[in-house]
Coordinates of C-alpha atoms and ligand atoms in Angstrom, one line a residue:
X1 CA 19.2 22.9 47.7
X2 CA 19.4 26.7 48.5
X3 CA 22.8 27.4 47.3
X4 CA 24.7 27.1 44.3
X5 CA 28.7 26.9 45.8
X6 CA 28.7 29.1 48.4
X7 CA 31.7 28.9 50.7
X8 CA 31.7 32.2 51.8
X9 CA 28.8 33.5 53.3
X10 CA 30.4 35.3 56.1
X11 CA 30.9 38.6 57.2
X12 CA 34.2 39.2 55.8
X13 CA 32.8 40.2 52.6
X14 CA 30.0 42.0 53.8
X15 CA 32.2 44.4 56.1
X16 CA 34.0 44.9 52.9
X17 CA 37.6 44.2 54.1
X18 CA 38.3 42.6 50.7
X19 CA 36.7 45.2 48.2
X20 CA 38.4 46.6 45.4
X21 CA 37.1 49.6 45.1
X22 CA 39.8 52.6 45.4
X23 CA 39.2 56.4 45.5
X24 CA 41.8 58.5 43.9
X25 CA 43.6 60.5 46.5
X26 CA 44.7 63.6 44.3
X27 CA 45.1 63.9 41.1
X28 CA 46.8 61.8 38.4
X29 CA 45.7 58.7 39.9
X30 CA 43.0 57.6 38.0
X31 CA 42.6 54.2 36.1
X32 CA 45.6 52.8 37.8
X33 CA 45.6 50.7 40.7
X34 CA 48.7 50.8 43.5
X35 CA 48.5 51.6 47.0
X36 CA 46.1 49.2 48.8
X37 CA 43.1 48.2 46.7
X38 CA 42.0 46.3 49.4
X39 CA 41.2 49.3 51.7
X40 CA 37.6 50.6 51.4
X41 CA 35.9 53.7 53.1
X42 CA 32.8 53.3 52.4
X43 CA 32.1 56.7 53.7
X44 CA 34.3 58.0 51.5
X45 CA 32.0 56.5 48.5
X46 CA 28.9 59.1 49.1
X47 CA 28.4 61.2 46.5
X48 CA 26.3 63.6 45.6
X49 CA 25.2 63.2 41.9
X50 CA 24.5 64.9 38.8
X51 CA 26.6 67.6 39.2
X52 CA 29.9 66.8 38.0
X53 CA 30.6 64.9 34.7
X54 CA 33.4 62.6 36.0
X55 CA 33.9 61.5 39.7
X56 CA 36.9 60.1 40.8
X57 CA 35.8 56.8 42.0
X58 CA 36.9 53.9 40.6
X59 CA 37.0 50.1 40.4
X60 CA 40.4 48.3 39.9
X61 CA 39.8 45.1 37.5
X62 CA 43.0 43.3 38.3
X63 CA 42.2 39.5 38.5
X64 CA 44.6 39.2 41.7
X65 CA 42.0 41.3 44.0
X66 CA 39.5 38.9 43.6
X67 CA 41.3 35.7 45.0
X68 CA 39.5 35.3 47.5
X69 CA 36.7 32.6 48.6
X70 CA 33.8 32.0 46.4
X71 CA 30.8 34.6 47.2
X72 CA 27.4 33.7 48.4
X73 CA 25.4 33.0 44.9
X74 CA 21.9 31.3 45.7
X75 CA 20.8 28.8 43.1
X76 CA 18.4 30.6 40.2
X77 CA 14.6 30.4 40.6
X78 CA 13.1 30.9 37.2
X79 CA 10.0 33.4 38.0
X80 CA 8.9 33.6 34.8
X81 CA 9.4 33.3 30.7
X82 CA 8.8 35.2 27.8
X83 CA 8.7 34.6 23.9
X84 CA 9.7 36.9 20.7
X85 CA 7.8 35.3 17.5
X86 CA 9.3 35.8 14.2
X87 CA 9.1 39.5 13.8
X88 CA 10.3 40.1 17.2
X89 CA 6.9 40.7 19.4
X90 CA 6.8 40.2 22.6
X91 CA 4.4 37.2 24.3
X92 CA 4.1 36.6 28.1
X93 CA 4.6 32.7 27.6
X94 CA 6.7 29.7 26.4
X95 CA 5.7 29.6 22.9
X96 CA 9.1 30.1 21.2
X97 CA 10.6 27.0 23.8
X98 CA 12.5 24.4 21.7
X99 CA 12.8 20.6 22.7
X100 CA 16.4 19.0 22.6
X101 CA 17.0 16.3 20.2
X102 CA 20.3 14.9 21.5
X103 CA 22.7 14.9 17.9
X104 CA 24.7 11.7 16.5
X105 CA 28.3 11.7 18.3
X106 CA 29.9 12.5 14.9
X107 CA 27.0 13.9 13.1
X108 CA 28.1 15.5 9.8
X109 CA 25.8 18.8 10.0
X110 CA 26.3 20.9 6.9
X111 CA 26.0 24.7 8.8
X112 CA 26.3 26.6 5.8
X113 CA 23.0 25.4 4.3
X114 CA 20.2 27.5 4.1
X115 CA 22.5 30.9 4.8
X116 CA 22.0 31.9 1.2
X117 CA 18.1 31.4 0.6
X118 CA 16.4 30.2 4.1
X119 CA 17.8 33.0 6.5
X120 CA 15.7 36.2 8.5
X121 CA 18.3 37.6 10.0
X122 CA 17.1 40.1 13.5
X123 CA 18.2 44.3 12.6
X124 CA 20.7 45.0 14.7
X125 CA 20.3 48.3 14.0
X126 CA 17.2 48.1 16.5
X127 CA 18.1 48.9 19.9
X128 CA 16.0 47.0 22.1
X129 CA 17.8 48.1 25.5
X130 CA 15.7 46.2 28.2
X131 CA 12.8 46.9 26.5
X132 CA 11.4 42.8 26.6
X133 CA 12.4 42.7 30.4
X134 CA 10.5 45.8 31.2
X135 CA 7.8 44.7 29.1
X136 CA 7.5 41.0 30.9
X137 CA 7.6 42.9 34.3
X138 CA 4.7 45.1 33.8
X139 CA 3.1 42.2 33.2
X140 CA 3.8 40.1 35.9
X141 CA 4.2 43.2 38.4
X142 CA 1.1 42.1 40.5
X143 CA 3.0 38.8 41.7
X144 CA 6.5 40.6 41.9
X145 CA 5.9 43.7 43.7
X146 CA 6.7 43.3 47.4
X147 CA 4.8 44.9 50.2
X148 CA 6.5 48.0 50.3
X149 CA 7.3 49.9 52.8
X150 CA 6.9 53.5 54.0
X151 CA 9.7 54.8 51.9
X152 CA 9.4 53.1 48.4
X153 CA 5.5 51.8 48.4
X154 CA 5.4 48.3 46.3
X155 CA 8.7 48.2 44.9
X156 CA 10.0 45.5 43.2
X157 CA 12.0 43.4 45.8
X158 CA 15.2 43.3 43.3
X159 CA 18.2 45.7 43.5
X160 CA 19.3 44.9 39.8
X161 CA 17.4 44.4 36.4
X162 CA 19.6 43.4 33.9
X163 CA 20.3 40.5 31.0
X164 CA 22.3 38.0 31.7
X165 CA 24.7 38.5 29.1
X166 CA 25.6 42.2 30.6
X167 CA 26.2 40.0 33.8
X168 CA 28.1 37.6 31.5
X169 CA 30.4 40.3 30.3
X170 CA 31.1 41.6 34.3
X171 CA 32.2 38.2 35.2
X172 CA 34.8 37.9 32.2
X173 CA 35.9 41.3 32.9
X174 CA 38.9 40.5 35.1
X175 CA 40.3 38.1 31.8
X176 CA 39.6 40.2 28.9
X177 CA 42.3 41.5 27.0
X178 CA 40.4 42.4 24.0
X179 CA 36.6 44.3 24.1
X180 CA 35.8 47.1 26.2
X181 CA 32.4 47.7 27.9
X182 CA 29.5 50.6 28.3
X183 CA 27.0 50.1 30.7
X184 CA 24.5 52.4 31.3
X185 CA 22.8 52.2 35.2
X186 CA 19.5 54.2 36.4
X187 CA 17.9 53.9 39.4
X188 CA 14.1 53.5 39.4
X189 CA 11.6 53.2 42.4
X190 CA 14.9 51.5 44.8
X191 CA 16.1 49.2 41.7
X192 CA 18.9 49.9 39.8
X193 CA 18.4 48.8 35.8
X194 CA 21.8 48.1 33.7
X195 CA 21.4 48.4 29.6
X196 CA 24.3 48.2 28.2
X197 CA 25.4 50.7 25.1
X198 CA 27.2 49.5 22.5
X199 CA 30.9 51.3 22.5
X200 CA 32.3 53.0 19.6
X201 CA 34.6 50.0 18.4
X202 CA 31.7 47.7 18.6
X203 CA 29.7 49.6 16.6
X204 CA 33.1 49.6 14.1
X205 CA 33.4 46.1 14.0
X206 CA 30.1 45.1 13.7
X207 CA 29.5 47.9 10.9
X208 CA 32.7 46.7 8.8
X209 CA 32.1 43.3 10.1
X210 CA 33.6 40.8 6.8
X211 CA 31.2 39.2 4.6
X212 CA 33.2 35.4 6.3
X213 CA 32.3 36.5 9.9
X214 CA 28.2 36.7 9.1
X215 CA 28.3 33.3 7.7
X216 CA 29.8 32.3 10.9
X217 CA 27.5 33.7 12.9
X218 CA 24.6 31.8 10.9
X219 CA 26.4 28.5 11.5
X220 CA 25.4 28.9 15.1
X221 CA 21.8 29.3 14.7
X222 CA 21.8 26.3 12.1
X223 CA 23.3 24.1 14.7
X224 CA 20.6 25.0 16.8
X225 CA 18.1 23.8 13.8
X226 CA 19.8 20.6 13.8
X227 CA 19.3 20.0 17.5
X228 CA 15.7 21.2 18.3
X229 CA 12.5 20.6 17.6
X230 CA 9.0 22.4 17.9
X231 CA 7.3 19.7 19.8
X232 CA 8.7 17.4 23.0
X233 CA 7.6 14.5 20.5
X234 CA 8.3 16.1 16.9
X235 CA 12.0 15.9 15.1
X236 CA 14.4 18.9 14.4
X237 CA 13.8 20.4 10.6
X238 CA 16.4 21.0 9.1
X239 CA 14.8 22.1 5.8
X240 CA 12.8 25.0 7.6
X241 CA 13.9 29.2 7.7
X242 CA 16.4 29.9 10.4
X243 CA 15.1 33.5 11.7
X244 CA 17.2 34.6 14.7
X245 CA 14.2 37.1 15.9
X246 CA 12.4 34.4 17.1
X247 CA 13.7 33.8 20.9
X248 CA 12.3 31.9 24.4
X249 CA 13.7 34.0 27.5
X250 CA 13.7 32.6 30.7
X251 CA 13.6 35.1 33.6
X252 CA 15.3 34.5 36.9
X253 CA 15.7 35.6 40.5
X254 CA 18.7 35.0 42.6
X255 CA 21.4 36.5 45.2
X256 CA 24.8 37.2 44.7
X257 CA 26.4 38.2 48.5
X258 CA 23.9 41.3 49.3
X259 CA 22.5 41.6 45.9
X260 CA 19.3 40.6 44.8
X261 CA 19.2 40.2 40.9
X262 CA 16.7 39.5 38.5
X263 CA 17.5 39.2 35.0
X264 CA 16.6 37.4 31.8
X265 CA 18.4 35.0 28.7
X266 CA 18.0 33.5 26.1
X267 CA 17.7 29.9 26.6
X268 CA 17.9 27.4 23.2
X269 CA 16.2 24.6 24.6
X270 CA 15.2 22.3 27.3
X271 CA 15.3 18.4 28.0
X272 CA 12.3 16.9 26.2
X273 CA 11.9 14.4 29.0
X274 CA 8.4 15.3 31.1
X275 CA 10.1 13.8 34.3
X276 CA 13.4 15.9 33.7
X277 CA 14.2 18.4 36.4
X278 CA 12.2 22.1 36.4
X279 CA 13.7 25.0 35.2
X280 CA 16.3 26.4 34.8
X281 CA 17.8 22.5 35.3
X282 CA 16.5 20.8 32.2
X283 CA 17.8 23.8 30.1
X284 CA 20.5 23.4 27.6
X285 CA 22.9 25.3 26.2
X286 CA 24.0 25.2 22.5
X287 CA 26.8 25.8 20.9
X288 CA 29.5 25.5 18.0
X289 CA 33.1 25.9 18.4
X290 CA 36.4 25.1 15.9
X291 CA 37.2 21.2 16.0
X292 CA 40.2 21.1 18.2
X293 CA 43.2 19.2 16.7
X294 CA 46.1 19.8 18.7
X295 CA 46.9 20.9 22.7
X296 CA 47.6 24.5 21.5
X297 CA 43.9 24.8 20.5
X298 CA 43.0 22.7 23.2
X299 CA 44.5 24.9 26.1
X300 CA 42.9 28.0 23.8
X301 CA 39.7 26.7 24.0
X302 CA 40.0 26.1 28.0
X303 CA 41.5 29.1 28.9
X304 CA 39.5 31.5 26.6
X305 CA 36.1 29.6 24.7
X306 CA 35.6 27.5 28.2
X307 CA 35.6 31.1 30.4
X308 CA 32.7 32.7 28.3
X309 CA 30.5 29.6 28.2
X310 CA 30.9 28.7 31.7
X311 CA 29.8 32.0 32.7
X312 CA 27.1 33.0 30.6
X313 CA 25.1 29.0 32.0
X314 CA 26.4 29.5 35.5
X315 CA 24.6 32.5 36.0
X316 CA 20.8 31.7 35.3
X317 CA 21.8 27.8 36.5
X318 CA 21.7 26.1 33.2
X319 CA 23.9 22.6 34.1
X320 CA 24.3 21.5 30.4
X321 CA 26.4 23.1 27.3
X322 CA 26.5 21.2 23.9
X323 CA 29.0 22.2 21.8
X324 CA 29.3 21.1 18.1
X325 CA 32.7 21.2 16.7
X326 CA 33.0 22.5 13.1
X327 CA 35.3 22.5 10.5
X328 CA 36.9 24.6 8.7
X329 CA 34.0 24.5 5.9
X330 CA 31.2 24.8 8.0
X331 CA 30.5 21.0 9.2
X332 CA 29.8 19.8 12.7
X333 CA 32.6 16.6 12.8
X334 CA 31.4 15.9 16.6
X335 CA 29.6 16.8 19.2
X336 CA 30.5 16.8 23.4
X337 CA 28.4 17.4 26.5
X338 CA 30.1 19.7 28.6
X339 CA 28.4 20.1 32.4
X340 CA 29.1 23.6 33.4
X341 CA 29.0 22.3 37.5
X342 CA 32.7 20.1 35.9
X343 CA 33.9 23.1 34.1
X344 CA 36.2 24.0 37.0
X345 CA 37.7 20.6 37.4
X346 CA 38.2 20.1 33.6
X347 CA 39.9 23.8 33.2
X348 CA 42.2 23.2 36.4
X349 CA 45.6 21.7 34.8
X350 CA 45.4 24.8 32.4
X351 CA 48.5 26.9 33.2
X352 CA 47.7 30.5 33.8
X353 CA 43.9 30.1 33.4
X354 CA 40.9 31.6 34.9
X355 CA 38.6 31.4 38.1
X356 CA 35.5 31.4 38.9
X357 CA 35.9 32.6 42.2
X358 CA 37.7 35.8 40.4
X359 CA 34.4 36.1 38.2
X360 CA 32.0 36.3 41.0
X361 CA 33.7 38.6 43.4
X362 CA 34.4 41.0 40.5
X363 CA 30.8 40.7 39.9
X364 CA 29.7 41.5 43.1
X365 CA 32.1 44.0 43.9
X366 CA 30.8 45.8 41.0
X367 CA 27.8 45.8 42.0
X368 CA 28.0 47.4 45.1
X369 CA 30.3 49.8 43.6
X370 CA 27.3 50.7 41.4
X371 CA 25.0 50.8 44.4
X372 CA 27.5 53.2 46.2
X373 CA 27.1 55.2 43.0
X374 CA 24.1 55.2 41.7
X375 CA 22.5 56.6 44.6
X376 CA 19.7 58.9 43.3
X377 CA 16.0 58.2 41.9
X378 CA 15.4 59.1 38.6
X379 CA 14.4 57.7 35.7
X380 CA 16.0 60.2 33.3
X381 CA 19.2 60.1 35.1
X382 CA 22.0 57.7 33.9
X383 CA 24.9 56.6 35.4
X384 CA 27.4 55.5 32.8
X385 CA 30.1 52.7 33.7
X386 CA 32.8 52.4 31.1
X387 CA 35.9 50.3 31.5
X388 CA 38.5 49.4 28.5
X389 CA 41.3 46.4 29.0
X390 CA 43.8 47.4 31.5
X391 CA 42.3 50.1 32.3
X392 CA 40.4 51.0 35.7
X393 CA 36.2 51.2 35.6
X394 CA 35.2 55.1 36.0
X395 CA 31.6 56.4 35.4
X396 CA 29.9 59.3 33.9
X397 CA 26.9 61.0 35.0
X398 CA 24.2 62.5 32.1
X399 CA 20.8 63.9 32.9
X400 CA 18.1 63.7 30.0
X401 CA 20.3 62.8 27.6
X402 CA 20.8 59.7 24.9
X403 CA 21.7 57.3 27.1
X404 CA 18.3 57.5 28.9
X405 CA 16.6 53.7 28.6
X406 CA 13.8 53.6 30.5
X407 CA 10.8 54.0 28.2
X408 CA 7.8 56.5 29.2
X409 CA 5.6 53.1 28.6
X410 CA 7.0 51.6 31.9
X411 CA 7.5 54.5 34.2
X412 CA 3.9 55.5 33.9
X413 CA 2.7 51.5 33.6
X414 CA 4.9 50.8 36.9
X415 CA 3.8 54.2 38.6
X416 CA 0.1 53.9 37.4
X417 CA -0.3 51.0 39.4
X418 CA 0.8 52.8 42.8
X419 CA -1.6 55.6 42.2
X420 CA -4.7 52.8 42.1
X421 CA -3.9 52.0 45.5
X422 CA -5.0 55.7 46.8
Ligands
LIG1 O1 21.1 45.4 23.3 C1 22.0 44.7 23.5 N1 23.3 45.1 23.5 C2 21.8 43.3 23.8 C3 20.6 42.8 23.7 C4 23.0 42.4 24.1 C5 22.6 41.1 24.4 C6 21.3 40.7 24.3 N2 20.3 41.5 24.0 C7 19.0 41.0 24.0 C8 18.3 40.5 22.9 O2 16.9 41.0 23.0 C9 18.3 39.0 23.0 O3 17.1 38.4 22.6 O4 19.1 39.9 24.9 C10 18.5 38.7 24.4 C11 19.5 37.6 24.7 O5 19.9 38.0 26.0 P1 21.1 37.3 26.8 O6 20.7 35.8 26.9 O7 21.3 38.1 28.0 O8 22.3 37.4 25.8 P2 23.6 36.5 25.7 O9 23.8 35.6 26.8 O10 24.7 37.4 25.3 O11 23.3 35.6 24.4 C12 22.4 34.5 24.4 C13 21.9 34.2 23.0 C14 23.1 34.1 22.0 O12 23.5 32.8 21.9 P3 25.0 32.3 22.0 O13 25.0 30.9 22.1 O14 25.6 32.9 20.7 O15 25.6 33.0 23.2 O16 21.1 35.3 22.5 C15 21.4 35.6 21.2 C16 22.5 34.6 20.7 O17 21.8 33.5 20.1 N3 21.9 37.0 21.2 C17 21.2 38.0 20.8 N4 20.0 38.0 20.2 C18 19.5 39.2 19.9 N5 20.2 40.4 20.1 C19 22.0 39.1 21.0 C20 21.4 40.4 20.6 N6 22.1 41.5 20.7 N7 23.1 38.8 21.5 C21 23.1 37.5 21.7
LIG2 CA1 23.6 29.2 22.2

């Protein structure tokens, strides 16, 4: 049961004959990809940082280089959980976990009630960053840390923090035509921490974002009101206050080729059955999506709704997405099962439509490209990775400046612990 699809364990992909990355020869060659992608000198990758605003490396995103066999990725070990109550604290525990109430095959939910008078809605405003993550590994450093070794004493054993929806936006990467990225990368103690920053058209969009588009996004968390209860023995209530700063994180532990990950999501609920399977396996995923009435929307939602869901479960290992299709006013007409370990097989007739394979090896290439970058220790150093549609990743290096994410709290609560050991 160690692995998760993994075809391609060997050592073509750690010698990095099939890496993406490309180094600009002169000048004039940035953010476009011809000559041979496929050739990497890895010597050619050492930099020395935070001198130079710009470096020339850069990471092609072109879906083609990453045809290749499906990388190593070892099934997700959930380490731990954590909970935000109603006005967002943080708890080192399951209280926030829901229970699955399986809905009625054409159930009639009315999404729209309740967004009016029964509605907290989180500030978005707030910039959390990794701030919960950090939080839940200060307090579970004890079992994490590994021995340590002469050079980095009690590190964690992890080369990445990060959510998993910053991992969920790597692995669309390759197909999206549409929204940008701005990840910010610093390297602490050996592990390199990814928060992303919200780019400059986000921030647009979400600021003039139409008074329609907020409904919508209640419609979601009232689906999830319909479908989960409190209680592994208690009903869904429907009548209650949606507040979307409540939230149960699960945190998990896993491998993708040479990279050791451990990040966290937000999981809605889990299969109320004592006997079912242990997380992550009994978790399920919620969600709404337009009825579908004809094969145009059909092949839409394959090729484009199918790609985002299947990635954002594959990653932590949850095997179940249900998906309640709405109307037009706001009512769920039916409901469907999808399991994300079929998503390939359903998805394959699609013409022109994505991979998973293409996902994962864009994922992992980016990662080591970020390891081959972000080479230096230092919490107030950030590495910026920024990447627009059809364009080329590039970075940015800043020194002390906004983009710095790693609160005082847990450099001196991760350091504190190392000088107790003298
Ligand atoms: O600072 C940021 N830019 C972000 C912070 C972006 C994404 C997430 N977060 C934080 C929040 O603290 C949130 O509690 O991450 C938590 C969720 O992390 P995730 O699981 O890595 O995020 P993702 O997979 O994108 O979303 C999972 C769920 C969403 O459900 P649907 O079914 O719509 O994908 O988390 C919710 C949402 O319900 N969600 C968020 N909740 C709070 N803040 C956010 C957000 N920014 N984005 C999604
Ligand atoms: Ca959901």
């Amino acid at each position: 049961m160690d692995h998760h699809r993994s075809r391609s364990p060997n050592s073509r992909y750690h010698n990095h004959h099939h890496s993406a990355y490309r180094r600009e020869r002169g000048h004039g060659r940035r953010n476009h990809s011809d000559g041979d992608p496929l050739t990497h000198h890895r010597d050619q990758l050492d930099v020395k940082t935070g001198q130079t605003p710009l470096r020339s490396q850069t990471l092609s995103t072109r879906k083609d280089l990453y045809e290749r066999d499906f990388p190593l990725y070892r099934q997700p070990v959930e380490v731990g959980c954590f909970s935000l109550d109603s006005q967002r604290r943080f708890f080192n525990d399951g209280r926030q976990m829901r229970y699955y109430v399986e809905p009625d095959k054409n159930p009639n939910f009315d999404l729209k009630d309740g967004y009016k008078d029964r509605y907290v809605r989180r500030d978005e405003n707030v910039k959390e960053k990794l701030d919960h993550i950090l939080r839940w590994i200060l307090a579970n450093k004890e079992t994490l840390k590994s021995k340590g070794t002469a050079d980095s004493p009690r590190a964690l054993d992890v080369d990445f923090v990060t959510w998993r929806g910053h991992l969920t936006k790597l692995l669309t990467t390759p197909y999206e035509t549409k929204e940008g990225w701005l990840l910010a990368a610093t390297k602490f103690n050996g592990t390199v921490y990814i928060s992303e920053v919200e780019t400059e058209a986000a921030r647009i969009e979400r600021e003039k974002r139409p008074e329609r588009n907020k409904e919508m996004m209640y419609w979601g968390y009232k689906f999830e009101q319909y479908t989960c209860a409190d209680n592994a023995d208690s009903l869904p209530d429907p009548s209650g206050v949606v507040n979307t700063n409540e939230a149960f994180c699960t945190v998990v532990q896993t491998r993708l080729a040479d990279h050791k990950l451990l990040f966290s999501g937000e999981v809605d609920c889990r299969d109320k059955d004592p006997n079912a399977p242990p997380p992550p396996a009994c978790y399920v995923e919620l969600k709404t999506s337009p009825e579908i009435c004809t094969p145009k929307q059909r092949s839409n939602f394959h090729r484009f709704k199918l790609l985002k869901w299947w990635a954002q479960s594959f990653l932590p290992g949850v095997p179940r997405i249900v998906a309640g299709f709405k109307d037009h006013d706001g009512v769920v007409v039916s409901t469907e099962t999808f399991l994300v370990s079929k998503v390939s097989q359903l998805i394959k007739n699609e013409y022109n439509c994505w991979r998973p394979t293409v996902c994962m090896n864009f994922c992992c290439d980016f990662l080591s490209f970020v390891k081959a970058i972000v080479t230096e220790n230092d919490h107030s150093l950030v590495y910026l990775f920024s990447w627009e549609p059809y364009k080329d990743v590039t970075y940015s290096v800043h020194r002390d400046s906004q983009y710095s994410f790693l609160p005082r709290w847990f450099i001196d609560g991760m350091s504190g612990n190392q000088e107790s050991h003298h």
